[in-house]
Amino acid sequence: MKKVLTIAGSDSSGGAGIQADIKTITAHKMYAMSAITALTAQNTIGVYGVVDTPPDFVAAQLDCIFTDIAPDAVKIGMVSNPEIIQTIAEKLREYQAKNIVIDPVMISTSGSRLLSDDALETLHTALLPLGTVITPNIPEAEVLCGREIKTKKDMLQAAEAITASLDTAVLIKGGHLSGDAADLLCQTGNAPAAFLKEWFESPRVENSNTHGTGCTLSSAIACNLAAGRRLEESVRRAKKYLTGALKEQLDLGKGAGPLDHMYRIP
Ligand SMILES: Nc1ncnc2c1ncn2[C@@H]1O[C@H](COP(=O)(O)OP(=O)(O)OP(=O)(O)O)[C@@H](O)[C@H]1O
Ligand SMILES: Cc1ncc(CO)c(N)n1
């Protein structure tokens, strides 16, 4: 059985963070492990409290995992402060982790900040370059490249800028633009300053229950990489899984509710 590790924050309402990741990994029939970076008191309406895990306890969780059950892929989500980010970066290098998908979570669907101001620089320099692929949404990609993204053309330029600056593949998720849900994958090509770009598009699903879409997509990409698939195929399959989970029209809670992660389980 393939093993997938999620390093992320807990969402008490179960739709995003560690809980979304474990459900996604389980729905892919893989073995899920977790290193919890923060507790959030959260529901479909908002985030009401955050308690960060002490960095040495993040390290202890990662030591326990990597010295016992080596993951085939790692997904990283909410990492709220610079010390936690440094710790994770050191451990990923120490254990030579592979197939690393980093969702640079900054703000929740409900609008709360999940990354401190002083953590951004450390995220950028210490952690993101270790990713096999990073998966920012539009506002996160704007922060990473320092320019506005209003159109698909802007996405193309932003993706090149981010890929060039981090030397890492980037998937910019287009869920926050209008029209079809179009995500753009950009990787470095063979020649200097050459980029391989591919769009992954699906019709927009009329469903306001989008809590945890980003967490779910990045975990599903990690599962497909763990299965040995190429990045492009992993993104294609992950998006198909995500779109199917949205189409189920699960409607829980008073705000933006969660997806149906279990829809493929008979
Ligand atoms: N209404 C929709 N219909 C179809 N796909 C969608 C819809 N909304 C978002 N997506 C898709 O969901 C995935 C996550 O994108 P999104 O831009 O919502 O990420 P995010 O903002 O990081 O998510 P989160 O809500 O977890 O913070 C992408 O593949 C995006 O295209
Ligand atoms: C714990 C956690 N991680 C990520 C997100 C992003 O949706 C969230 N809302 N909560």
mmCIF file of C-alpha atoms and ligand atoms in Angstrom:
data_model
loop_
_atom_site.group_PDB
_atom_site.id
_atom_site.type_symbol
_atom_site.label_atom_id
_atom_site.label_comp_id
_atom_site.label_asym_id
_atom_site.label_seq_id
_atom_site.Cartn_x
_atom_site.Cartn_y
_atom_site.Cartn_z
ATOM 1 C CA MET A 1 0.000 0.000 0.000
ATOM 2 C CA LYS A 2 1.270 3.497 -0.857
ATOM 3 C CA LYS A 3 1.777 5.853 2.093
ATOM 4 C CA VAL A 4 1.039 9.576 1.956
ATOM 5 C CA LEU A 5 1.939 12.102 4.660
ATOM 6 C CA THR A 6 0.105 15.366 5.210
ATOM 7 C CA ILE A 7 1.829 18.159 7.132
ATOM 8 C CA ALA A 8 -0.969 20.646 7.798
ATOM 9 C CA GLY A 9 -3.356 22.279 10.254
ATOM 10 C CA SER A 10 -6.418 20.663 11.787
ATOM 11 C CA ASP A 11 -9.851 21.985 10.741
ATOM 12 C CA SER A 12 -12.303 21.174 13.522
ATOM 13 C CA SER A 13 -15.193 21.216 11.025
ATOM 14 C CA GLY A 14 -13.521 18.492 8.969
ATOM 15 C CA GLY A 15 -13.740 20.045 5.507
ATOM 16 C CA ALA A 16 -10.231 21.424 5.014
ATOM 17 C CA GLY A 17 -6.731 20.898 6.409
ATOM 18 C CA ILE A 18 -5.626 17.571 7.877
ATOM 19 C CA GLN A 19 -9.162 16.169 7.848
ATOM 20 C CA ALA A 20 -9.724 16.872 4.124
ATOM 21 C CA ASP A 21 -6.299 15.427 3.374
ATOM 22 C CA ILE A 22 -6.858 12.191 5.298
ATOM 23 C CA LYS A 23 -10.286 11.695 3.688
ATOM 24 C CA THR A 24 -8.802 12.312 0.224
ATOM 25 C CA ILE A 25 -5.875 9.946 0.798
ATOM 26 C CA THR A 26 -8.221 7.276 2.164
ATOM 27 C CA ALA A 27 -10.574 7.685 -0.812
ATOM 28 C CA HIS A 28 -7.537 6.944 -3.007
ATOM 29 C CA LYS A 29 -7.100 3.688 -1.031
ATOM 30 C CA MET A 30 -3.762 4.836 0.360
ATOM 31 C CA TYR A 31 -2.384 4.915 3.897
ATOM 32 C CA ALA A 32 -2.621 8.412 5.431
ATOM 33 C CA MET A 33 -0.212 9.818 8.042
ATOM 34 C CA SER A 34 -0.255 13.307 9.569
ATOM 35 C CA ALA A 35 2.029 15.829 11.236
ATOM 36 C CA ILE A 36 -0.188 18.546 12.688
ATOM 37 C CA THR A 37 1.228 22.090 12.489
ATOM 38 C CA ALA A 38 -1.675 23.926 14.162
ATOM 39 C CA LEU A 39 -5.110 23.460 15.674
ATOM 40 C CA THR A 40 -7.845 25.693 14.319
ATOM 41 C CA ALA A 41 -11.240 26.260 15.903
ATOM 42 C CA GLN A 42 -13.051 26.551 12.603
ATOM 43 C CA ASN A 43 -16.339 25.875 10.893
ATOM 44 C CA THR A 44 -17.955 26.596 7.533
ATOM 45 C CA ILE A 45 -18.448 30.235 8.547
ATOM 46 C CA GLY A 46 -15.039 31.207 9.865
ATOM 47 C CA VAL A 47 -11.854 30.560 11.824
ATOM 48 C CA TYR A 48 -12.323 31.472 15.491
ATOM 49 C CA GLY A 49 -8.967 30.469 16.950
ATOM 50 C CA VAL A 50 -5.543 29.108 16.029
ATOM 51 C CA VAL A 51 -2.987 27.394 18.268
ATOM 52 C CA ASP A 52 0.330 26.642 16.595
ATOM 53 C CA THR A 53 2.145 23.411 17.389
ATOM 54 C CA PRO A 54 5.542 24.044 19.077
ATOM 55 C CA PRO A 55 8.199 23.632 16.331
ATOM 56 C CA ASP A 56 10.088 20.928 18.255
ATOM 57 C CA PHE A 57 6.866 18.930 18.427
ATOM 58 C CA VAL A 58 6.415 19.266 14.660
ATOM 59 C CA ALA A 59 9.980 17.902 14.425
ATOM 60 C CA ALA A 60 9.138 15.042 16.802
ATOM 61 C CA GLN A 61 6.126 14.029 14.684
ATOM 62 C CA LEU A 62 8.223 14.078 11.508
ATOM 63 C CA ASP A 63 11.041 12.063 13.125
ATOM 64 C CA CYS A 64 8.535 9.408 14.249
ATOM 65 C CA ILE A 65 7.029 9.169 10.783
ATOM 66 C CA PHE A 66 10.156 9.183 8.623
ATOM 67 C CA THR A 67 12.149 6.758 10.818
ATOM 68 C CA ASP A 68 9.332 4.226 10.738
ATOM 69 C CA ILE A 69 6.982 4.403 7.731
ATOM 70 C CA ALA A 70 8.642 6.285 4.853
ATOM 71 C CA PRO A 71 6.003 8.215 2.872
ATOM 72 C CA ASP A 72 5.768 7.830 -0.914
ATOM 73 C CA ALA A 73 4.548 11.424 -1.161
ATOM 74 C CA VAL A 74 4.130 14.426 1.138
ATOM 75 C CA LYS A 75 1.484 17.144 1.032
ATOM 76 C CA ILE A 76 2.126 20.382 2.946
ATOM 77 C CA GLY A 77 -0.668 22.798 3.831
ATOM 78 C CA MET A 78 -0.994 25.386 6.624
ATOM 79 C CA VAL A 79 2.420 26.212 8.146
ATOM 80 C CA SER A 80 1.767 29.317 10.173
ATOM 81 C CA ASN A 81 5.109 30.636 11.441
ATOM 82 C CA PRO A 82 8.788 30.850 10.373
ATOM 83 C CA GLU A 83 10.066 28.387 12.996
ATOM 84 C CA ILE A 84 7.626 25.667 11.906
ATOM 85 C CA ILE A 85 8.521 26.277 8.260
ATOM 86 C CA GLN A 86 12.279 26.020 8.973
ATOM 87 C CA THR A 87 11.714 22.815 10.944
ATOM 88 C CA ILE A 88 9.748 21.207 8.126
ATOM 89 C CA ALA A 89 12.319 22.253 5.513
ATOM 90 C CA GLU A 90 15.158 20.756 7.587
ATOM 91 C CA LYS A 91 13.332 17.466 8.124
ATOM 92 C CA LEU A 92 12.336 17.119 4.463
ATOM 93 C CA ARG A 93 16.008 17.536 3.528
ATOM 94 C CA GLU A 94 17.277 15.266 6.326
ATOM 95 C CA TYR A 95 14.988 12.406 5.258
ATOM 96 C CA GLN A 96 15.246 13.146 1.513
ATOM 97 C CA ALA A 97 11.479 13.262 1.166
ATOM 98 C CA LYS A 98 10.184 12.813 -2.379
ATOM 99 C CA ASN A 99 7.052 13.829 -4.278
ATOM 100 C CA ILE A 100 6.404 16.982 -2.239
ATOM 101 C CA VAL A 101 3.229 18.943 -3.006
ATOM 102 C CA ILE A 102 3.105 22.329 -1.262
ATOM 103 C CA ASP A 103 -0.165 24.233 -0.997
ATOM 104 C CA PRO A 104 1.026 27.678 0.181
ATOM 105 C CA VAL A 105 -2.055 28.269 2.341
ATOM 106 C CA MET A 106 -2.326 31.940 3.325
ATOM 107 C CA ILE A 107 -6.044 32.701 3.809
ATOM 108 C CA SER A 108 -8.989 30.365 4.495
ATOM 109 C CA THR A 109 -11.996 30.159 2.132
ATOM 110 C CA SER A 110 -13.855 32.127 4.809
ATOM 111 C CA GLY A 111 -11.253 34.938 4.704
ATOM 112 C CA SER A 112 -9.059 34.385 7.795
ATOM 113 C CA ARG A 113 -5.279 34.665 7.697
ATOM 114 C CA LEU A 114 -3.574 31.302 8.256
ATOM 115 C CA LEU A 115 0.034 32.463 7.650
ATOM 116 C CA SER A 116 1.729 35.162 9.754
ATOM 117 C CA ASP A 117 3.268 38.174 7.949
ATOM 118 C CA ASP A 118 6.796 37.253 9.000
ATOM 119 C CA ALA A 119 6.365 33.689 7.728
ATOM 120 C CA LEU A 120 6.022 34.645 4.076
ATOM 121 C CA GLU A 121 9.721 35.307 3.507
ATOM 122 C CA THR A 122 10.726 31.973 5.119
ATOM 123 C CA LEU A 123 8.062 30.117 3.138
ATOM 124 C CA HIS A 124 9.412 31.622 -0.056
ATOM 125 C CA THR A 125 13.101 31.026 0.560
ATOM 126 C CA ALA A 126 13.238 27.856 2.706
ATOM 127 C CA LEU A 127 10.229 25.704 1.860
ATOM 128 C CA LEU A 128 8.709 26.393 -1.566
ATOM 129 C CA PRO A 129 11.939 25.566 -3.498
ATOM 130 C CA LEU A 130 11.744 22.025 -2.027
ATOM 131 C CA GLY A 131 8.382 21.342 -3.679
ATOM 132 C CA THR A 132 7.928 18.981 -6.608
ATOM 133 C CA VAL A 133 4.991 21.266 -7.334
ATOM 134 C CA ILE A 134 3.425 24.175 -5.486
ATOM 135 C CA THR A 135 -0.293 24.919 -5.804
ATOM 136 C CA PRO A 136 -1.179 28.571 -5.052
ATOM 137 C CA ASN A 137 -4.662 29.946 -5.659
ATOM 138 C CA ILE A 138 -4.956 33.323 -7.417
ATOM 139 C CA PRO A 139 -4.461 35.577 -4.336
ATOM 140 C CA GLU A 140 -1.519 33.408 -3.177
ATOM 141 C CA ALA A 141 0.055 33.514 -6.660
ATOM 142 C CA GLU A 142 -0.329 37.313 -6.624
ATOM 143 C CA VAL A 143 1.642 37.465 -3.372
ATOM 144 C CA LEU A 144 4.309 35.075 -4.701
ATOM 145 C CA CYS A 145 4.937 37.012 -7.931
ATOM 146 C CA GLY A 146 4.053 40.519 -6.721
ATOM 147 C CA ARG A 147 1.607 41.329 -9.521
ATOM 148 C CA GLU A 148 -2.153 41.332 -10.067
ATOM 149 C CA ILE A 149 -3.851 38.349 -11.744
ATOM 150 C CA LYS A 150 -7.175 39.199 -13.365
ATOM 151 C CA THR A 151 -7.130 37.109 -16.549
ATOM 152 C CA LYS A 152 -5.829 33.818 -17.933
ATOM 153 C CA LYS A 153 -3.083 35.820 -19.690
ATOM 154 C CA ASP A 154 -2.032 37.201 -16.288
ATOM 155 C CA MET A 155 -1.962 33.603 -15.002
ATOM 156 C CA LEU A 156 0.452 32.611 -17.782
ATOM 157 C CA GLN A 157 2.846 35.449 -16.916
ATOM 158 C CA ALA A 158 2.594 34.843 -13.166
ATOM 159 C CA ALA A 159 3.239 31.112 -13.573
ATOM 160 C CA GLU A 160 6.425 31.766 -15.561
ATOM 161 C CA ALA A 161 7.637 34.289 -12.973
ATOM 162 C CA ILE A 162 7.009 31.915 -10.053
ATOM 163 C CA THR A 163 8.523 28.883 -11.805
ATOM 164 C CA ALA A 164 11.610 30.896 -12.726
ATOM 165 C CA SER A 165 12.101 32.365 -9.248
ATOM 166 C CA LEU A 166 11.663 29.058 -7.363
ATOM 167 C CA ASP A 167 12.887 26.596 -10.009
ATOM 168 C CA THR A 168 9.855 24.484 -9.119
ATOM 169 C CA ALA A 169 6.740 23.477 -11.020
ATOM 170 C CA VAL A 170 3.699 25.585 -10.150
ATOM 171 C CA LEU A 171 -0.016 24.881 -10.545
ATOM 172 C CA ILE A 172 -1.954 28.149 -10.308
ATOM 173 C CA LYS A 173 -5.551 27.294 -9.393
ATOM 174 C CA GLY A 174 -8.110 29.402 -11.172
ATOM 175 C CA GLY A 175 -11.062 28.786 -8.842
ATOM 176 C CA HIS A 176 -11.123 32.478 -7.834
ATOM 177 C CA LEU A 177 -11.538 33.780 -11.418
ATOM 178 C CA SER A 178 -14.921 33.755 -13.174
ATOM 179 C CA GLY A 179 -15.834 31.344 -15.959
ATOM 180 C CA ASP A 180 -14.563 27.784 -16.232
ATOM 181 C CA ALA A 181 -12.380 26.424 -13.403
ATOM 182 C CA ALA A 182 -9.058 26.634 -15.263
ATOM 183 C CA ASP A 183 -5.801 25.681 -13.532
ATOM 184 C CA LEU A 184 -2.409 26.274 -15.154
ATOM 185 C CA LEU A 185 0.585 23.978 -14.689
ATOM 186 C CA CYS A 186 3.980 25.489 -15.509
ATOM 187 C CA GLN A 187 7.314 23.672 -15.411
ATOM 188 C CA THR A 188 10.793 24.569 -16.586
ATOM 189 C CA GLY A 189 11.650 23.231 -20.025
ATOM 190 C CA ASN A 190 14.985 21.972 -21.318
ATOM 191 C CA ALA A 191 16.356 25.268 -22.583
ATOM 192 C CA PRO A 192 17.056 28.255 -20.287
ATOM 193 C CA ALA A 193 13.958 30.429 -19.793
ATOM 194 C CA ALA A 194 11.810 27.811 -21.591
ATOM 195 C CA PHE A 195 8.562 26.843 -19.876
ATOM 196 C CA LEU A 196 6.165 23.940 -20.401
ATOM 197 C CA LYS A 197 2.618 25.105 -19.738
ATOM 198 C CA GLU A 198 -0.613 23.146 -19.720
ATOM 199 C CA TRP A 199 -4.188 24.145 -18.850
ATOM 200 C CA PHE A 200 -6.467 21.831 -16.856
ATOM 201 C CA GLU A 201 -10.033 23.028 -17.270
ATOM 202 C CA SER A 202 -13.424 21.897 -16.082
ATOM 203 C CA PRO A 203 -16.801 23.620 -16.343
ATOM 204 C CA ARG A 204 -17.558 25.607 -13.180
ATOM 205 C CA VAL A 205 -19.805 23.556 -10.869
ATOM 206 C CA GLU A 206 -22.672 25.656 -9.488
ATOM 207 C CA ASN A 207 -21.919 24.937 -5.849
ATOM 208 C CA SER A 208 -21.028 27.497 -3.186
ATOM 209 C CA ASN A 209 -19.797 24.709 -0.870
ATOM 210 C CA THR A 210 -16.102 24.998 -1.738
ATOM 211 C CA HIS A 211 -14.540 24.731 1.741
ATOM 212 C CA GLY A 212 -11.297 22.780 1.351
ATOM 213 C CA THR A 213 -11.115 22.532 -2.453
ATOM 214 C CA GLY A 214 -7.429 23.525 -2.407
ATOM 215 C CA CYS A 215 -6.493 21.037 0.341
ATOM 216 C CA THR A 216 -8.352 18.272 -1.468
ATOM 217 C CA LEU A 217 -6.728 18.968 -4.838
ATOM 218 C CA SER A 218 -3.174 19.065 -3.443
ATOM 219 C CA SER A 219 -3.674 15.820 -1.463
ATOM 220 C CA ALA A 220 -5.073 14.106 -4.547
ATOM 221 C CA ILE A 221 -2.030 15.236 -6.565
ATOM 222 C CA ALA A 222 0.228 13.784 -3.828
ATOM 223 C CA CYS A 223 -1.654 10.461 -4.003
ATOM 224 C CA ASN A 224 -1.195 10.227 -7.756
ATOM 225 C CA LEU A 225 2.508 11.064 -7.483
ATOM 226 C CA ALA A 226 2.787 8.386 -4.781
ATOM 227 C CA ALA A 227 1.280 5.935 -7.281
ATOM 228 C CA GLY A 228 4.195 6.717 -9.603
ATOM 229 C CA ARG A 229 2.313 8.871 -12.112
ATOM 230 C CA ARG A 230 3.867 11.823 -13.911
ATOM 231 C CA LEU A 231 3.014 15.295 -12.671
ATOM 232 C CA GLU A 232 0.721 16.193 -15.613
ATOM 233 C CA GLU A 233 -1.276 12.974 -15.251
ATOM 234 C CA SER A 234 -1.393 13.436 -11.461
ATOM 235 C CA VAL A 235 -2.890 16.921 -11.850
ATOM 236 C CA ARG A 236 -5.421 15.665 -14.448
ATOM 237 C CA ARG A 237 -6.628 12.850 -12.197
ATOM 238 C CA ALA A 238 -6.649 15.020 -9.065
ATOM 239 C CA LYS A 239 -8.797 17.643 -10.757
ATOM 240 C CA LYS A 240 -11.220 14.953 -11.919
ATOM 241 C CA TYR A 241 -11.536 13.669 -8.333
ATOM 242 C CA LEU A 242 -12.037 17.217 -6.990
ATOM 243 C CA THR A 243 -14.657 18.125 -9.604
ATOM 244 C CA GLY A 244 -16.568 14.920 -8.837
ATOM 245 C CA ALA A 245 -16.542 15.700 -5.107
ATOM 246 C CA LEU A 246 -17.975 19.181 -5.822
ATOM 247 C CA LYS A 247 -20.640 17.797 -8.180
ATOM 248 C CA GLU A 248 -22.129 15.666 -5.380
ATOM 249 C CA GLN A 249 -23.683 18.899 -4.003
ATOM 250 C CA LEU A 250 -23.171 17.998 -0.357
ATOM 251 C CA ASP A 251 -24.666 20.863 1.644
ATOM 252 C CA LEU A 252 -23.538 20.957 5.276
ATOM 253 C CA GLY A 253 -23.220 23.890 7.646
ATOM 254 C CA LYS A 254 -24.327 27.522 7.528
ATOM 255 C CA GLY A 255 -21.480 28.857 5.348
ATOM 256 C CA ALA A 256 -19.288 27.478 2.547
ATOM 257 C CA GLY A 257 -19.607 23.782 3.305
ATOM 258 C CA PRO A 258 -17.288 20.851 2.616
ATOM 259 C CA LEU A 259 -17.052 18.508 -0.384
ATOM 260 C CA ASP A 260 -18.126 14.888 -0.523
ATOM 261 C CA HIS A 261 -14.718 13.229 -0.330
ATOM 262 C CA MET A 262 -16.236 9.746 -0.202
ATOM 263 C CA TYR A 263 -18.204 9.839 -3.454
ATOM 264 C CA ARG A 264 -16.133 7.164 -5.158
ATOM 265 C CA ILE A 265 -16.422 4.707 -2.273
ATOM 266 C CA PRO A 266 -19.217 2.204 -3.060
HETATM 267 N N1 LIG B 1 -17.070 26.091 -8.619
HETATM 268 C C1 LIG B 1 -16.066 25.307 -9.039
HETATM 269 N N2 LIG B 1 -16.295 24.372 -9.994
HETATM 270 C C2 LIG B 1 -15.313 23.553 -10.416
HETATM 271 N N3 LIG B 1 -14.063 23.608 -9.925
HETATM 272 C C3 LIG B 1 -13.770 24.526 -8.981
HETATM 273 C C4 LIG B 1 -14.751 25.424 -8.477
HETATM 274 N N4 LIG B 1 -14.169 26.219 -7.518
HETATM 275 C C5 LIG B 1 -12.885 25.821 -7.436
HETATM 276 N N5 LIG B 1 -12.624 24.819 -8.320
HETATM 277 C C6 LIG B 1 -11.382 24.099 -8.504
HETATM 278 O O1 LIG B 1 -10.982 23.704 -7.200
HETATM 279 C C7 LIG B 1 -9.569 23.650 -7.100
HETATM 280 C C8 LIG B 1 -9.117 24.539 -5.965
HETATM 281 O O2 LIG B 1 -9.135 25.849 -6.435
HETATM 282 P P1 LIG B 1 -9.327 27.158 -5.556
HETATM 283 O O3 LIG B 1 -8.872 28.294 -6.416
HETATM 284 O O4 LIG B 1 -10.721 27.185 -5.021
HETATM 285 O O5 LIG B 1 -8.294 26.846 -4.382
HETATM 286 P P2 LIG B 1 -8.189 27.426 -2.932
HETATM 287 O O6 LIG B 1 -8.680 28.836 -2.889
HETATM 288 O O7 LIG B 1 -6.802 27.172 -2.490
HETATM 289 O O8 LIG B 1 -9.161 26.505 -2.102
HETATM 290 P P3 LIG B 1 -9.584 26.598 -0.549
HETATM 291 O O9 LIG B 1 -11.057 26.850 -0.606
HETATM 292 O O10 LIG B 1 -9.284 25.255 0.006
HETATM 293 O O11 LIG B 1 -8.788 27.691 0.105
HETATM 294 C C9 LIG B 1 -9.049 24.064 -8.493
HETATM 295 O O12 LIG B 1 -8.847 22.922 -9.275
HETATM 296 C C10 LIG B 1 -10.205 24.911 -9.034
HETATM 297 O O13 LIG B 1 -10.185 25.009 -10.434
HETATM 298 C C1 LIG B 2 -6.486 24.075 8.739
HETATM 299 C C2 LIG B 2 -6.804 24.672 7.413
HETATM 300 N N1 LIG B 2 -5.923 24.506 6.407
HETATM 301 C C3 LIG B 2 -6.188 25.042 5.186
HETATM 302 C C4 LIG B 2 -7.344 25.761 4.969
HETATM 303 C C5 LIG B 2 -7.594 26.369 3.589
HETATM 304 O O1 LIG B 2 -8.810 26.152 3.102
HETATM 305 C C6 LIG B 2 -8.238 25.895 6.051
HETATM 306 N N2 LIG B 2 -9.407 26.582 5.922
HETATM 307 N N3 LIG B 2 -7.938 25.347 7.252
#
